[in-house]
Coordinates of C-alpha atoms in Angstrom, one line a residue:
M57 CA 15.8 -40.9 -22.4
T58 CA 18.9 -38.6 -22.6
R59 CA 19.7 -37.0 -19.4
R60 CA 20.1 -33.3 -19.3
Y61 CA 22.3 -33.2 -16.2
T62 CA 25.2 -35.5 -15.3
V63 CA 27.5 -35.7 -12.3
P64 CA 31.0 -34.2 -13.3
A65 CA 33.5 -37.0 -14.0
R66 CA 35.6 -36.2 -10.8
F67 CA 32.7 -36.9 -8.7
A68 CA 31.9 -40.2 -10.5
L69 CA 35.5 -41.2 -10.2
A70 CA 35.4 -40.5 -6.5
A71 CA 32.2 -42.4 -6.0
L72 CA 33.5 -45.5 -7.9
L73 CA 36.6 -45.6 -5.7
C74 CA 34.2 -45.5 -2.5
L75 CA 31.4 -47.9 -3.6
P76 CA 30.4 -49.0 0.0
L77 CA 29.9 -45.3 0.9
A78 CA 27.9 -44.6 -2.2
G79 CA 25.6 -47.6 -1.4
H80 CA 25.0 -46.2 2.1
A81 CA 24.5 -42.8 0.8
A82 CA 21.9 -44.1 -1.7
D83 CA 20.0 -46.2 0.9
A84 CA 19.9 -43.3 3.2
A85 CA 18.7 -40.9 0.4
D86 CA 16.0 -43.7 -0.5
S87 CA 14.9 -43.8 3.1
Q88 CA 14.6 -40.1 3.5
A89 CA 12.8 -39.8 0.3
E90 CA 10.4 -42.6 1.2
H91 CA 9.8 -40.9 4.6
F92 CA 9.1 -37.7 3.0
L93 CA 6.7 -39.0 0.4
A94 CA 4.8 -40.9 3.0
S95 CA 4.1 -37.6 4.8
L96 CA 2.2 -36.3 1.8
H97 CA -1.5 -36.7 1.2
P98 CA -2.6 -36.2 -2.4
V99 CA -6.5 -36.1 -2.9
G100 CA -8.6 -36.6 -5.9
G101 CA -12.1 -35.8 -7.2
S102 CA -13.6 -32.4 -6.5
V103 CA -11.1 -30.1 -4.8
A104 CA -11.8 -26.6 -3.6
V105 CA -9.1 -23.9 -3.8
P106 CA -10.8 -21.1 -1.7
A107 CA -8.1 -18.6 -1.6
A108 CA -8.5 -18.5 -5.5
H109 CA -12.2 -18.7 -5.5
A110 CA -11.7 -21.8 -7.7
H111 CA -12.1 -25.5 -7.8
L112 CA -10.6 -28.5 -9.4
A113 CA -12.6 -31.5 -10.9
L114 CA -9.9 -34.0 -10.9
K115 CA -10.3 -37.0 -13.2
P116 CA -9.2 -40.5 -12.1
G117 CA -5.5 -40.7 -12.4
Y118 CA -4.7 -37.2 -11.1
G119 CA -3.8 -36.0 -7.6
F120 CA -3.7 -32.6 -5.7
L121 CA -1.4 -31.6 -2.9
N122 CA -2.7 -28.9 -0.6
A123 CA -0.8 -25.6 0.0
Q124 CA 1.2 -27.0 3.0
D125 CA 2.4 -30.2 1.2
A126 CA 3.0 -28.3 -2.1
Q127 CA 5.1 -25.7 -0.3
R128 CA 7.0 -28.5 1.5
V129 CA 7.8 -30.4 -1.7
L130 CA 9.1 -27.0 -3.2
S131 CA 11.2 -26.1 -0.3
E132 CA 12.1 -29.4 1.3
L133 CA 12.3 -31.9 -1.6
W134 CA 13.4 -29.5 -4.3
D135 CA 15.3 -27.0 -2.2
N136 CA 13.5 -23.8 -3.4
P137 CA 13.0 -20.7 -1.4
P138 CA 9.8 -20.9 0.6
D139 CA 6.7 -19.5 -1.2
K140 CA 3.6 -18.9 0.7
D141 CA 1.7 -18.0 -2.4
V142 CA 1.7 -21.6 -3.5
L143 CA -1.9 -22.9 -3.1
G144 CA -1.4 -26.4 -4.2
M145 CA 0.3 -28.7 -6.8
I146 CA -1.5 -30.9 -9.4
L147 CA 0.1 -34.3 -10.1
P148 CA -0.4 -36.8 -12.9
S149 CA -0.9 -39.5 -10.3
D150 CA -2.5 -40.0 -6.9
D151 CA 0.7 -41.6 -5.8
P152 CA 3.2 -39.1 -4.6
H153 CA 6.2 -41.3 -5.8
V154 CA 5.4 -39.6 -9.2
L155 CA 7.4 -36.5 -7.8
L156 CA 10.7 -38.5 -8.3
D157 CA 9.7 -39.7 -11.8
E158 CA 12.1 -38.1 -14.3
D159 CA 9.4 -38.6 -17.2
S160 CA 6.8 -36.8 -15.3
W161 CA 5.5 -33.1 -14.6
A162 CA 4.1 -31.2 -11.6
V163 CA 1.8 -28.1 -11.8
V164 CA 2.3 -25.5 -9.2
V165 CA -0.9 -23.5 -8.5
T166 CA -1.0 -19.9 -7.4
Y167 CA -3.5 -17.0 -7.7
V168 CA -3.1 -13.3 -8.3
D169 CA -5.8 -11.0 -7.3
D170 CA -4.7 -7.9 -9.3
G171 CA -8.3 -7.4 -10.8
Y172 CA -9.9 -8.4 -14.0
V173 CA -7.4 -8.7 -16.9
S174 CA -8.8 -7.3 -20.0
D175 CA -8.2 -9.5 -23.1
A176 CA -8.7 -6.6 -25.5
D177 CA -5.0 -6.8 -26.7
A178 CA -5.1 -10.6 -27.2
A179 CA -5.5 -10.4 -31.0
G180 CA -2.8 -7.9 -31.7
I181 CA 0.2 -9.1 -29.9
D182 CA 3.2 -9.8 -31.7
Y183 CA 4.7 -12.7 -29.9
D184 CA 7.8 -12.9 -32.1
K185 CA 8.9 -9.5 -31.0
M186 CA 7.8 -10.3 -27.5
L187 CA 10.1 -13.3 -27.4
R188 CA 13.1 -11.2 -28.6
D189 CA 12.5 -8.7 -25.9
M190 CA 12.3 -11.4 -23.2
Q191 CA 15.4 -13.1 -24.5
E192 CA 17.3 -9.9 -24.1
S193 CA 15.8 -9.1 -20.7
A194 CA 16.8 -12.7 -19.4
H195 CA 20.3 -12.3 -20.8
D196 CA 20.8 -8.9 -19.2
E197 CA 19.6 -10.1 -15.8
N198 CA 22.1 -12.9 -15.7
A199 CA 24.9 -10.7 -14.1
E200 CA 22.6 -10.0 -11.1
R201 CA 21.7 -13.7 -10.8
R202 CA 25.3 -14.8 -10.8
K203 CA 25.9 -12.1 -8.2
Q204 CA 23.2 -13.5 -5.9
G205 CA 24.3 -17.1 -6.6
F206 CA 21.3 -18.1 -8.7
P207 CA 21.7 -20.0 -11.9
E208 CA 21.9 -18.2 -15.1
V209 CA 18.8 -18.4 -17.3
E210 CA 18.6 -18.0 -21.1
L211 CA 15.4 -18.3 -22.9
A212 CA 15.9 -20.4 -25.9
G213 CA 12.6 -19.9 -27.4
W214 CA 8.9 -20.9 -27.4
A215 CA 8.4 -24.6 -26.8
E216 CA 4.7 -23.8 -27.6
P217 CA 3.7 -20.3 -28.9
P218 CA 1.2 -18.4 -26.8
H219 CA -2.5 -19.1 -27.4
Y220 CA -5.6 -17.4 -25.9
D221 CA -9.0 -19.2 -26.0
D222 CA -11.4 -16.3 -25.8
A223 CA -14.3 -18.6 -25.1
S224 CA -12.9 -20.2 -22.0
H225 CA -10.7 -17.2 -21.2
K226 CA -7.7 -19.5 -20.7
L227 CA -4.2 -18.7 -21.9
Y228 CA -1.3 -21.1 -22.4
W229 CA 2.3 -21.1 -23.6
A230 CA 5.4 -22.8 -23.0
R231 CA 9.1 -21.6 -22.7
D232 CA 12.4 -23.6 -23.5
L233 CA 14.7 -22.3 -20.7
I234 CA 18.3 -23.1 -20.5
F235 CA 19.8 -23.1 -16.9
S236 CA 23.5 -22.9 -16.3
H237 CA 25.2 -23.3 -12.7
D238 CA 28.7 -24.4 -11.6
G239 CA 29.6 -25.7 -15.1
R240 CA 26.4 -27.6 -15.7
S241 CA 23.6 -26.6 -18.1
G242 CA 20.4 -28.0 -19.4
H243 CA 17.0 -27.3 -20.9
S244 CA 13.9 -27.1 -18.9
L245 CA 10.3 -26.9 -20.0
N246 CA 8.1 -24.3 -18.2
Y247 CA 4.5 -24.8 -19.5
D248 CA 2.3 -21.8 -18.3
I249 CA -1.4 -21.5 -17.9
R250 CA -3.5 -18.6 -17.0
V251 CA -7.1 -19.0 -16.2
L252 CA -8.7 -15.5 -16.2
G253 CA -11.3 -14.7 -13.4
R254 CA -13.5 -11.9 -12.2
Q255 CA -10.9 -10.6 -9.7
G256 CA -7.7 -11.9 -10.9
Y257 CA -6.2 -15.1 -12.5
L258 CA -5.3 -18.5 -11.6
S259 CA -1.6 -19.4 -12.5
L260 CA -0.9 -23.0 -13.3
N261 CA 3.0 -23.5 -13.9
A262 CA 3.9 -26.9 -15.2
V263 CA 7.6 -27.8 -15.0
A264 CA 9.0 -30.9 -16.8
P265 CA 12.1 -31.9 -18.8
I266 CA 12.2 -30.3 -22.1
D267 CA 11.9 -33.7 -23.9
Q268 CA 8.7 -34.3 -22.1
L269 CA 7.0 -31.5 -24.1
A270 CA 4.8 -33.9 -26.1
Q271 CA 3.5 -35.6 -22.9
V272 CA 2.9 -32.2 -21.2
K273 CA 1.1 -30.9 -24.3
A274 CA -0.9 -34.1 -24.3
D275 CA -1.9 -33.7 -20.6
M276 CA -2.4 -30.0 -20.2
P277 CA -5.8 -29.9 -22.0
Q278 CA -7.0 -32.2 -19.3
V279 CA -5.7 -29.9 -16.7
L280 CA -7.3 -26.9 -18.3
A281 CA -10.7 -28.7 -18.5
M282 CA -10.5 -29.6 -14.7
T283 CA -9.9 -26.0 -13.6
D284 CA -12.5 -23.3 -13.3
F285 CA -13.5 -20.5 -10.9
D286 CA -16.6 -20.7 -8.7
A287 CA -19.9 -19.4 -9.7
G288 CA -20.0 -15.7 -9.5
Q289 CA -16.2 -15.4 -9.9
R290 CA -15.9 -16.3 -13.5
Y291 CA -14.5 -14.0 -16.2
T292 CA -18.0 -13.2 -17.6
D293 CA -19.2 -12.3 -14.1
F294 CA -17.1 -9.1 -14.2
D295 CA -19.1 -5.9 -13.2
K296 CA -17.2 -2.8 -14.5
S297 CA -19.2 -0.5 -12.2
T298 CA -17.9 -2.2 -9.0
D299 CA -15.0 -4.6 -9.8
K300 CA -11.2 -3.7 -10.0
L301 CA -9.5 -3.7 -13.4
A302 CA -6.1 -4.8 -13.6
A303 CA -3.4 -2.4 -14.7
Y304 CA -2.2 -4.8 -17.4
G305 CA -3.5 -7.1 -20.3
I306 CA -2.8 -10.5 -21.8
G307 CA 0.7 -9.4 -23.2
A308 CA 2.0 -8.7 -19.7
L309 CA 1.0 -12.2 -18.5
V310 CA 3.0 -13.9 -21.3
A311 CA 5.9 -11.5 -20.9
G312 CA 6.7 -12.6 -17.3
G313 CA 3.7 -13.4 -15.2
I314 CA 3.4 -10.1 -13.3
A315 CA 6.0 -8.4 -15.6
A316 CA 4.0 -5.2 -15.6
K317 CA 5.1 -4.6 -11.9
A318 CA 7.7 -6.9 -11.0
G319 CA 9.9 -7.4 -14.0
L320 CA 10.8 -10.5 -16.0
F321 CA 11.1 -13.9 -14.1
A322 CA 9.9 -12.2 -10.9
K323 CA 9.1 -15.6 -9.4
L324 CA 12.5 -17.0 -9.9
G325 CA 11.8 -19.6 -7.0
V326 CA 9.2 -21.3 -9.0
M327 CA 11.3 -21.6 -12.0
L328 CA 14.2 -23.0 -10.1
L329 CA 12.0 -25.9 -9.3
A330 CA 12.9 -27.2 -12.8
L331 CA 16.6 -27.0 -12.2
K332 CA 16.4 -28.5 -8.7
K333 CA 14.2 -31.3 -10.0
F334 CA 16.9 -32.3 -12.7
I335 CA 19.6 -32.2 -10.1
V336 CA 17.8 -34.3 -7.6
L337 CA 16.9 -36.8 -10.2
G338 CA 20.4 -37.0 -11.8
I339 CA 22.0 -37.6 -8.3
A340 CA 19.3 -40.1 -7.5
A341 CA 20.0 -41.9 -10.8
V342 CA 23.7 -42.0 -10.4
A343 CA 23.5 -43.1 -6.7
G344 CA 21.1 -45.9 -7.8
L345 CA 23.7 -47.0 -10.5
F346 CA 26.4 -47.0 -8.0
K347 CA 24.3 -49.0 -5.5
K348 CA 23.6 -51.6 -8.2
L349 CA 27.3 -51.9 -9.0
F350 CA 28.2 -52.3 -5.4
R351 CA 25.6 -55.0 -4.9
R352 CA 26.8 -56.8 -7.9
K353 CA 30.4 -56.6 -6.7
Q354 CA 29.3 -58.0 -3.3
A355 CA 27.4 -60.9 -4.8

């Protein structure tokens, strides 16, 4: 596959001039990664997510990291800001090594208890106009992101246009994002799923390289089918006489998660996961190449 991130030429030259050091660094990185992955404990089968009043019925070949492990992956492996709202992470394997697979994806699970989100506006949303507004907002916010030391973000377009299933009350869409930082840039796929419930919604954010869109699209229906609210907490259990009604509808969910209150890209930390994943994988791949070259030279 074509890599989206590369190490600048001056770094590659320096590494080639110091191959023994690169080999040691690669070995140390491999050892640290193995130690970290060994500390993770993905589970399969039926998984309860009590904080979201939900559960997962994982099929063979899928794994789930609990809140503690998922938060550690985000902050320690991918160097994102800590996020205590993360309830878990769905993996396309029961082997945590998949976290280092450049052709794979991960789904971050969170829950928002803002109340019942009405879908009355779903059929009348102009997603083309919404996209233009989101692109403008993302562009305008880059000055502040640069000021705070965060990568710039541009919204290239829909990788998958928004779709709402009014039978299952599940919403999904995908954005093609362009991250830029320190002279490097690359596309990232953010595939978003919202499962509407009685008291709020379950948020499933899949992150992967943009060229894995076909694979993500093929896998996400399985993820959707494996996710549901507990009995009594489903969308159809809403009681308007007692339950809280959210202050926004379907359009606000697509426009930026909790855009109605917090603004576009409020949870930048989750989105940065994609950029960090590319950087980690890119460095690991180059280090691996240097290690192979060094061993060949030693032979």
